[in-house]
Amino acid sequence: MKLSSFIKQSIMTNPHQYKSRYEPLPSSPTELLRTVQGLVIHGDQGKLYGVSFSKRQLEEELLRNVPQMLDRLFQIDESPLNTIRLPNLRLIGMCRDYALLLVSFLRHQGIPARLRVGFANYFKSELMYEDHWLIEYYSMEEKRWIRMDAQLDEIQKTHYRIAFNTEDMPADAGYLLGGQAWMLCRSGEQHPEDFGYNKNWKGWHSVKGNLLHDFNSLLGLELLPWDLWTELSTKKYSDLNKSEKNLLDEMAEITVNPDVSEKELLNVLSQLPAAYMESIQSKLRMLGVQEQTEITDPDTLEPKFFIQSVPKTGNAVLPAKQPNDVLMLTGCRQNNLKNIDVSIPKNKLTVITGVSGSGKSSLAFDTIYAEGKRRYLDHMSNAAKMQEFIEKPDFDGIQGLTPTIAIEQKKGSQNPRSTVGTLTGIMDQLRMLFVSIGKPYCPYCGVPVKKDSKNKNRCPVCGNLFQALTVSVFNANTHTGACHVCSGLGFQYKVNPASIVVNENLSVLEGATSYFGKLRGKKPTGNWMVGELYAIAADRNIDLDTPWKELPEDFKNALLYGTGDKVYRFQYNSGGRDTEINRPAAGAVAHIQRLFRESKSEDNPWKQYMYEIPCPVCHGELLCPEARYTTMMGYRLPELAKMPIVRLREWIYSLQGLLSDNQRNKAGEVLQEVQIRIDNLLQVGLPYVTLNRTAPTLSGGELQRVRLSSHLGSDLIGLTYILDEPSIGLHPRDHHRMIDTMKHLRDKGNTVIVVEHDRDTMLEADYIIDIGPGAGVHGGEVVSAGTVEEVKENSLSATGRYLKGEYEWNLSNNRVPHEWLILKGCTGNNLKHIDAYFPLHVMCCITGVSGSGKSSLVFGTLIPALEEAIKNQRNYKKSYQTFEGYETINAFVQMDQSPIGKSSRSTPATYIGIFDMIRARYAKQPKALECGMSESHFSFHSKDGQCPACEGQGQIKIVFQYMADHYVTCTECKGSRYQESVLEVLYKGKNIAEVLQMDIAQAVSFFADVPEVRTKLQLMEEVGLSYLKLGQSIATLSGGEAQRLKLAKELGGKQKKHMVYILDEPTTGLHFQDIEKLLLIFRKLTDAGHTLYIIEHNTDIIRASDWMIDIGPEGGTGGGKIVASGPPDEIKKNTASITGRYL
């Protein structure tokens, strides 16, 4: 080919709007190579450079062309391209990204260059030859093509022990072009399985794919691997006919020739099917890389049918005939269980109840489920199970145990890609439905496309080719189906500059910006962000005591957006030392963008400064155009994903009457499966959720019910299901549905064991086991066991008295409110422009059926309003018109069901602030003073005293392939977390590990003479946490326990005159006896003039409240109104209130 062909920028390497940024680039190939290596870092090589990457950073590997890469590079750092960036400021890429960018730079300097695709054997790979892309440039002086490996810098060359010259690679360097690999495999000199990307992607399809990509690159079409979907690329090698193999042979011969002529390339190109280039060009248009015409609005493709209402039906299941035997446990001693014997009837619904911390979970989860899991692992292969590490629960014997399935209250994945649709499998079924009977349209012409071949469709008007519909096309979690701009997320994050300034009336020193924080009285070298601020202020002679709104605009812009190339000299403290640096000021916006990108935390702390911008291409629908422009009787998959489940059920039933016999034959079984799974979601009380509802937004109770619904459709029998408080988050009206669900599982022939405090559930149980009588060391015994009637008649059982209605609380001193918080025009989510009056200085419960709008009103509207009014935080998504009556409030605290922290090292003792006091006591003991031990020796966080084997964790993580990780007790420290020398130091006869093993009740007695410790422990007792151990991981706490621990910490701090406490179902996990203790705390708070707003379903708490706001009447679109408001005694007389009927 003419060299000029390789100087001209291709459609993928053309920098377009960034061409002017190429001006500072060096001119020589070697210098350009160094430049690229200072801009890109391989996603698999972070450790070599001392960095690790977040998921958000790794998505940069999906960027297709140079403009997209440069756009992201300048978002990370505005520095010129010839600046060698720190590893954490580089673009995350693959070998292709290094090569593509270098080819673009070389062509810009007039140097002929091309990207080459093949395989390398010089990496430490699981394959002989690993997929690898590099570049060639033409030396005018030497009259030859020189091959460069753009990825291999000095660090990687040392790591991989590269001896050859990577800037002028010799023929024996260990690199084979795709054509060479093809020829060697065809001749039998190499096996196709020696070539690939990894052990899961290797063989002929990898060899053929790299040959085609190398050929395309010579034509200036440097596509991503998954962008090539022509029949020649997707066909299996065994399905290729003789002429196709001959054509690929010819292609291989010419691509391995460095001086391949244009005539040879065009000759092979002419033999390819016409659809080969057409499909590539169509793909480039769909990706927006190539110029395209305006696309059609997908909502106008086809008329929608009318969705009819259908009657609600339940799932009828015939009882399975099973032997009437029992699950027998003897000598159970796990945790606080006191050598108890328990018999649980099989194929029955059994409730295990008792006060919080009595040992219910120790029996159900830590003994029965743990033993079931251990036995399952025992039947796995020796390589996978690592059985010698799996600890056996402490018991003498278990007879009659069937395979166990635990459905707990734990928060699930924080991955926004995990949704109700994926968790239940409904989305998989709908994808199959659209593949079988969906009608695909052309996005440009708005007309149905026609089948062109097995894997292609063609528009009859514009002639564009589109990939045929497959399940992966409708899956936003695949390269095939994801929108190419947002990678299947539906939105993009941008920094909101306005969110940085929280109060324009304050000066920067007083905390006008949340980014810099309050600086009054703090060192001007506190950190590099503050150092940058003071440097700009000093340069411009700005008084930082000036209110933000009075500062010069150019100074404010400099703080937010940086100062360009102007270099500042400033100091900051790093690791206890003052450090000086000279560099341009990047500004808060750039720093926040970078820090947000790098954060690996699921609760990204920089997210508060970001706002979500709907993807400009998919408009929040996540999918590629082929999927978004496919209809079924006028409805598209993204529309169905947004429907509430109850509405989707009506759509399914209405659709069936409109299908032809042919469509019904194709999709009948899939439709039936969708119906069953939707009915199961309704059965567990989730009519309001949508399929696109993400897992992080589900409460623990909702997530448990979603998981439970997936088991209802299973045909498995003879299992032991163990459920953890399935009534949590359910309105009393919906309890019967959950109870019916558990009976459904039982009647199919399964044993159902439920840890529960709910009265209605216990009354419907076949068998009850009451564990107690107290918590912690005062529990662990079987107080009562038998049928409901037998437990009722047991005089020793408080549960029996509760079930008989003999247990009452005398807490009915209701207050009459005289002051109000008033929110008018509330419209968040499903709220229907309501005016809400919240009483002050009382305990107010916000109630309503599941999905009615309680959280939308409290967490989505009231809390943002309070944040703006009390904390001066700007509310940019205001979903109300006015907010009044907050003037008397000094502060507010919200306590939801979210985990306190992700670290397994955090404990109740560290969280409430007593661990430092305890360590100080140990450091003063004679043995510690004799050995020169400080307080740090008694911290399992510090290397001074922690066990080196487990690094103070007390556990070792065992990784299982395809299963959740398993933790086992450290064999070195026996779970104590400490070195043996530390454990020799005693305080009152106990070492530090023994103290951490104490529960709160024991610790109150142990530290009775240490008031500052005892007082905080007693608060934990009062909120119903007497059974927690001082040293247990906070990650093990339920949502309710975490919330009550937050409350105890708040009560132990300095309280302001008028506090507003906002809680979300604080009774989660509490026995009715513990609820009474919690109510006493609430009453003390209102007696002191504070205000409580509690989202709650527990009727005992609601009855004891001073005021109610009942939202409804139904969930989802049927809710969002205030049905009733007033004292509970009045609400229970209100016939419009569903909640009132249960009071």
PDB file of C-alpha atoms in Angstrom, residues 583-733:
ATOM      1  CA  ARG A 583       2.429  22.817  39.997  1.00  0.00           C
ATOM      2  CA  PRO A 584      -0.623  24.419  38.348  1.00  0.00           C
ATOM      3  CA  ALA A 585      -3.784  24.623  40.444  1.00  0.00           C
ATOM      4  CA  ALA A 586      -6.267  22.141  38.972  1.00  0.00           C
ATOM      5  CA  GLY A 587      -9.300  23.346  40.927  1.00  0.00           C
ATOM      6  CA  ALA A 588     -11.903  21.564  43.031  1.00  0.00           C
ATOM      7  CA  VAL A 589     -13.950  20.277  40.081  1.00  0.00           C
ATOM      8  CA  ALA A 590     -11.008  18.448  38.492  1.00  0.00           C
ATOM      9  CA  HIS A 591      -9.856  17.017  41.811  1.00  0.00           C
ATOM     10  CA  ILE A 592     -13.361  15.766  42.668  1.00  0.00           C
ATOM     11  CA  GLN A 593     -13.725  14.175  39.228  1.00  0.00           C
ATOM     12  CA  ARG A 594     -10.420  12.344  39.720  1.00  0.00           C
ATOM     13  CA  LEU A 595     -11.122  11.264  43.304  1.00  0.00           C
ATOM     14  CA  PHE A 596     -14.604  10.039  42.343  1.00  0.00           C
ATOM     15  CA  ARG A 597     -13.103   8.015  39.490  1.00  0.00           C
ATOM     16  CA  GLU A 598     -10.473   6.435  41.742  1.00  0.00           C
ATOM     17  CA  SER A 599     -12.689   5.619  44.732  1.00  0.00           C
ATOM     18  CA  LYS A 600     -13.169   1.887  45.280  1.00  0.00           C
ATOM     19  CA  SER A 601     -15.700   2.404  48.081  1.00  0.00           C
ATOM     20  CA  GLU A 602     -19.269   1.243  47.404  1.00  0.00           C
ATOM     21  CA  ASP A 603     -20.380   4.396  49.249  1.00  0.00           C
ATOM     22  CA  ASN A 604     -18.212   6.725  47.175  1.00  0.00           C
ATOM     23  CA  PRO A 605     -17.684   9.798  49.409  1.00  0.00           C
ATOM     24  CA  TRP A 606     -17.269  12.049  46.356  1.00  0.00           C
ATOM     25  CA  LYS A 607     -20.661  11.115  44.965  1.00  0.00           C
ATOM     26  CA  GLN A 608     -22.212  13.966  46.964  1.00  0.00           C
ATOM     27  CA  TYR A 609     -20.647  16.387  44.476  1.00  0.00           C
ATOM     28  CA  MET A 610     -21.852  14.520  41.395  1.00  0.00           C
ATOM     29  CA  TYR A 611     -25.106  14.493  39.541  1.00  0.00           C
ATOM     30  CA  GLU A 612     -26.397  11.918  37.128  1.00  0.00           C
ATOM     31  CA  ILE A 613     -26.858  12.974  33.538  1.00  0.00           C
ATOM     32  CA  PRO A 614     -29.082  10.640  31.498  1.00  0.00           C
ATOM     33  CA  CYS A 615     -27.039   9.029  28.764  1.00  0.00           C
ATOM     34  CA  PRO A 616     -27.390  11.190  25.623  1.00  0.00           C
ATOM     35  CA  VAL A 617     -27.614   8.102  23.409  1.00  0.00           C
ATOM     36  CA  CYS A 618     -29.797   5.540  25.237  1.00  0.00           C
ATOM     37  CA  HIS A 619     -31.600   8.130  27.422  1.00  0.00           C
ATOM     38  CA  GLY A 620     -31.392   5.934  30.478  1.00  0.00           C
ATOM     39  CA  GLU A 621     -32.536   2.735  28.743  1.00  0.00           C
ATOM     40  CA  LEU A 622     -29.099   1.042  29.076  1.00  0.00           C
ATOM     41  CA  LEU A 623     -29.314  -0.954  25.847  1.00  0.00           C
ATOM     42  CA  CYS A 624     -27.898  -0.882  22.325  1.00  0.00           C
ATOM     43  CA  PRO A 625     -30.106   0.471  19.492  1.00  0.00           C
ATOM     44  CA  GLU A 626     -31.007  -2.993  18.185  1.00  0.00           C
ATOM     45  CA  ALA A 627     -32.640  -3.805  21.549  1.00  0.00           C
ATOM     46  CA  ARG A 628     -34.202  -0.388  22.129  1.00  0.00           C
ATOM     47  CA  TYR A 629     -35.813  -0.442  18.681  1.00  0.00           C
ATOM     48  CA  THR A 630     -37.490  -3.831  19.042  1.00  0.00           C
ATOM     49  CA  THR A 631     -41.180  -3.897  19.946  1.00  0.00           C
ATOM     50  CA  MET A 632     -43.768  -6.418  21.005  1.00  0.00           C
ATOM     51  CA  MET A 633     -47.250  -5.153  20.128  1.00  0.00           C
ATOM     52  CA  GLY A 634     -45.966  -1.599  20.563  1.00  0.00           C
ATOM     53  CA  TYR A 635     -44.124  -2.122  23.847  1.00  0.00           C
ATOM     54  CA  ARG A 636     -40.330  -2.181  24.205  1.00  0.00           C
ATOM     55  CA  LEU A 637     -38.246  -3.990  26.823  1.00  0.00           C
ATOM     56  CA  PRO A 638     -37.060  -0.759  28.552  1.00  0.00           C
ATOM     57  CA  GLU A 639     -40.719   0.247  28.968  1.00  0.00           C
ATOM     58  CA  LEU A 640     -41.615  -3.087  30.547  1.00  0.00           C
ATOM     59  CA  ALA A 641     -38.654  -2.798  32.928  1.00  0.00           C
ATOM     60  CA  LYS A 642     -40.139   0.447  34.304  1.00  0.00           C
ATOM     61  CA  MET A 643     -43.614  -0.994  34.945  1.00  0.00           C
ATOM     62  CA  PRO A 644     -44.649  -1.874  38.514  1.00  0.00           C
ATOM     63  CA  ILE A 645     -44.895  -5.671  38.806  1.00  0.00           C
ATOM     64  CA  VAL A 646     -48.658  -5.579  39.234  1.00  0.00           C
ATOM     65  CA  ARG A 647     -48.946  -3.595  35.962  1.00  0.00           C
ATOM     66  CA  LEU A 648     -46.521  -5.936  34.181  1.00  0.00           C
ATOM     67  CA  ARG A 649     -48.727  -8.865  35.192  1.00  0.00           C
ATOM     68  CA  GLU A 650     -51.690  -7.180  33.496  1.00  0.00           C
ATOM     69  CA  TRP A 651     -49.549  -6.570  30.385  1.00  0.00           C
ATOM     70  CA  ILE A 652     -48.619 -10.259  30.183  1.00  0.00           C
ATOM     71  CA  TYR A 653     -52.210 -11.412  30.522  1.00  0.00           C
ATOM     72  CA  SER A 654     -53.458  -8.844  27.975  1.00  0.00           C
ATOM     73  CA  LEU A 655     -50.719  -9.805  25.503  1.00  0.00           C
ATOM     74  CA  GLN A 656     -51.746 -13.452  25.387  1.00  0.00           C
ATOM     75  CA  GLY A 657     -55.105 -12.680  23.823  1.00  0.00           C
ATOM     76  CA  LEU A 658     -53.421 -10.802  20.960  1.00  0.00           C
ATOM     77  CA  LEU A 659     -50.850 -13.406  19.912  1.00  0.00           C
ATOM     78  CA  SER A 660     -51.227 -15.498  16.770  1.00  0.00           C
ATOM     79  CA  ASP A 661     -51.043 -19.276  16.989  1.00  0.00           C
ATOM     80  CA  ASN A 662     -47.511 -19.160  15.572  1.00  0.00           C
ATOM     81  CA  GLN A 663     -46.383 -16.599  18.176  1.00  0.00           C
ATOM     82  CA  ARG A 664     -48.050 -18.572  20.953  1.00  0.00           C
ATOM     83  CA  ASN A 665     -46.218 -21.718  19.854  1.00  0.00           C
ATOM     84  CA  LYS A 666     -42.899 -19.858  19.912  1.00  0.00           C
ATOM     85  CA  ALA A 667     -43.379 -18.052  23.191  1.00  0.00           C
ATOM     86  CA  GLY A 668     -45.990 -20.003  25.167  1.00  0.00           C
ATOM     87  CA  GLU A 669     -43.622 -21.642  27.636  1.00  0.00           C
ATOM     88  CA  VAL A 670     -41.656 -18.439  28.213  1.00  0.00           C
ATOM     89  CA  LEU A 671     -44.860 -16.459  28.834  1.00  0.00           C
ATOM     90  CA  GLN A 672     -46.022 -19.033  31.347  1.00  0.00           C
ATOM     91  CA  GLU A 673     -42.697 -18.844  33.198  1.00  0.00           C
ATOM     92  CA  VAL A 674     -42.850 -15.021  33.303  1.00  0.00           C
ATOM     93  CA  GLN A 675     -46.391 -15.194  34.710  1.00  0.00           C
ATOM     94  CA  ILE A 676     -45.329 -17.599  37.448  1.00  0.00           C
ATOM     95  CA  ARG A 677     -42.363 -15.456  38.511  1.00  0.00           C
ATOM     96  CA  ILE A 678     -44.420 -12.270  38.509  1.00  0.00           C
ATOM     97  CA  ASP A 679     -47.150 -13.937  40.585  1.00  0.00           C
ATOM     98  CA  ASN A 680     -44.458 -15.061  43.033  1.00  0.00           C
ATOM     99  CA  LEU A 681     -43.302 -11.455  43.496  1.00  0.00           C
ATOM    100  CA  LEU A 682     -46.902 -10.429  44.167  1.00  0.00           C
ATOM    101  CA  GLN A 683     -47.248 -13.325  46.591  1.00  0.00           C
ATOM    102  CA  VAL A 684     -44.388 -12.014  48.744  1.00  0.00           C
ATOM    103  CA  GLY A 685     -45.861  -8.517  48.864  1.00  0.00           C
ATOM    104  CA  LEU A 686     -43.912  -6.633  46.196  1.00  0.00           C
ATOM    105  CA  PRO A 687     -46.543  -5.373  43.727  1.00  0.00           C
ATOM    106  CA  TYR A 688     -44.933  -1.938  43.532  1.00  0.00           C
ATOM    107  CA  VAL A 689     -41.362  -2.819  42.545  1.00  0.00           C
ATOM    108  CA  THR A 690     -40.149  -2.567  38.967  1.00  0.00           C
ATOM    109  CA  LEU A 691     -37.750  -4.876  37.149  1.00  0.00           C
ATOM    110  CA  ASN A 692     -35.193  -2.084  36.755  1.00  0.00           C
ATOM    111  CA  ARG A 693     -35.172  -1.337  40.514  1.00  0.00           C
ATOM    112  CA  THR A 694     -31.507  -1.745  41.483  1.00  0.00           C
ATOM    113  CA  ALA A 695     -30.347  -3.999  44.327  1.00  0.00           C
ATOM    114  CA  PRO A 696     -28.704  -1.169  46.332  1.00  0.00           C
ATOM    115  CA  THR A 697     -32.090   0.599  46.609  1.00  0.00           C
ATOM    116  CA  LEU A 698     -33.855  -2.447  48.093  1.00  0.00           C
ATOM    117  CA  SER A 699     -34.240  -2.686  51.854  1.00  0.00           C
ATOM    118  CA  GLY A 700     -33.052  -5.849  53.606  1.00  0.00           C
ATOM    119  CA  GLY A 701     -36.662  -7.062  53.886  1.00  0.00           C
ATOM    120  CA  GLU A 702     -37.426  -6.342  50.229  1.00  0.00           C
ATOM    121  CA  LEU A 703     -34.260  -8.106  49.108  1.00  0.00           C
ATOM    122  CA  GLN A 704     -35.120 -11.147  51.210  1.00  0.00           C
ATOM    123  CA  ARG A 705     -38.583 -11.324  49.676  1.00  0.00           C
ATOM    124  CA  VAL A 706     -37.176 -10.972  46.156  1.00  0.00           C
ATOM    125  CA  ARG A 707     -34.861 -13.920  46.835  1.00  0.00           C
ATOM    126  CA  LEU A 708     -37.688 -15.883  48.410  1.00  0.00           C
ATOM    127  CA  SER A 709     -39.900 -15.349  45.360  1.00  0.00           C
ATOM    128  CA  SER A 710     -37.317 -17.068  43.155  1.00  0.00           C
ATOM    129  CA  HIS A 711     -37.633 -20.222  45.295  1.00  0.00           C
ATOM    130  CA  LEU A 712     -41.412 -20.324  44.959  1.00  0.00           C
ATOM    131  CA  GLY A 713     -41.152 -21.235  41.315  1.00  0.00           C
ATOM    132  CA  SER A 714     -38.679 -24.014  41.996  1.00  0.00           C
ATOM    133  CA  ASP A 715     -39.751 -27.643  41.714  1.00  0.00           C
ATOM    134  CA  LEU A 716     -37.265 -28.731  44.378  1.00  0.00           C
ATOM    135  CA  ILE A 717     -38.673 -30.565  47.381  1.00  0.00           C
ATOM    136  CA  GLY A 718     -37.195 -32.030  50.538  1.00  0.00           C
ATOM    137  CA  LEU A 719     -35.186 -28.900  51.355  1.00  0.00           C
ATOM    138  CA  THR A 720     -34.794 -27.067  54.650  1.00  0.00           C
ATOM    139  CA  TYR A 721     -35.482 -23.336  54.215  1.00  0.00           C
ATOM    140  CA  ILE A 722     -34.265 -20.997  56.969  1.00  0.00           C
ATOM    141  CA  LEU A 723     -35.683 -17.466  56.906  1.00  0.00           C
ATOM    142  CA  ASP A 724     -34.706 -14.451  58.988  1.00  0.00           C
ATOM    143  CA  GLU A 725     -37.668 -12.288  60.032  1.00  0.00           C
ATOM    144  CA  PRO A 726     -39.524 -12.264  56.686  1.00  0.00           C
ATOM    145  CA  SER A 727     -42.181  -9.948  58.159  1.00  0.00           C
ATOM    146  CA  ILE A 728     -39.716  -7.032  58.274  1.00  0.00           C
ATOM    147  CA  GLY A 729     -40.796  -4.138  56.084  1.00  0.00           C
ATOM    148  CA  LEU A 730     -44.276  -5.577  55.551  1.00  0.00           C
ATOM    149  CA  HIS A 731     -47.442  -3.727  56.429  1.00  0.00           C
ATOM    150  CA  PRO A 732     -49.783  -5.824  58.633  1.00  0.00           C
ATOM    151  CA  ARG A 733     -52.154  -6.150  55.658  1.00  0.00           C
TER     152      ARG A 733
END
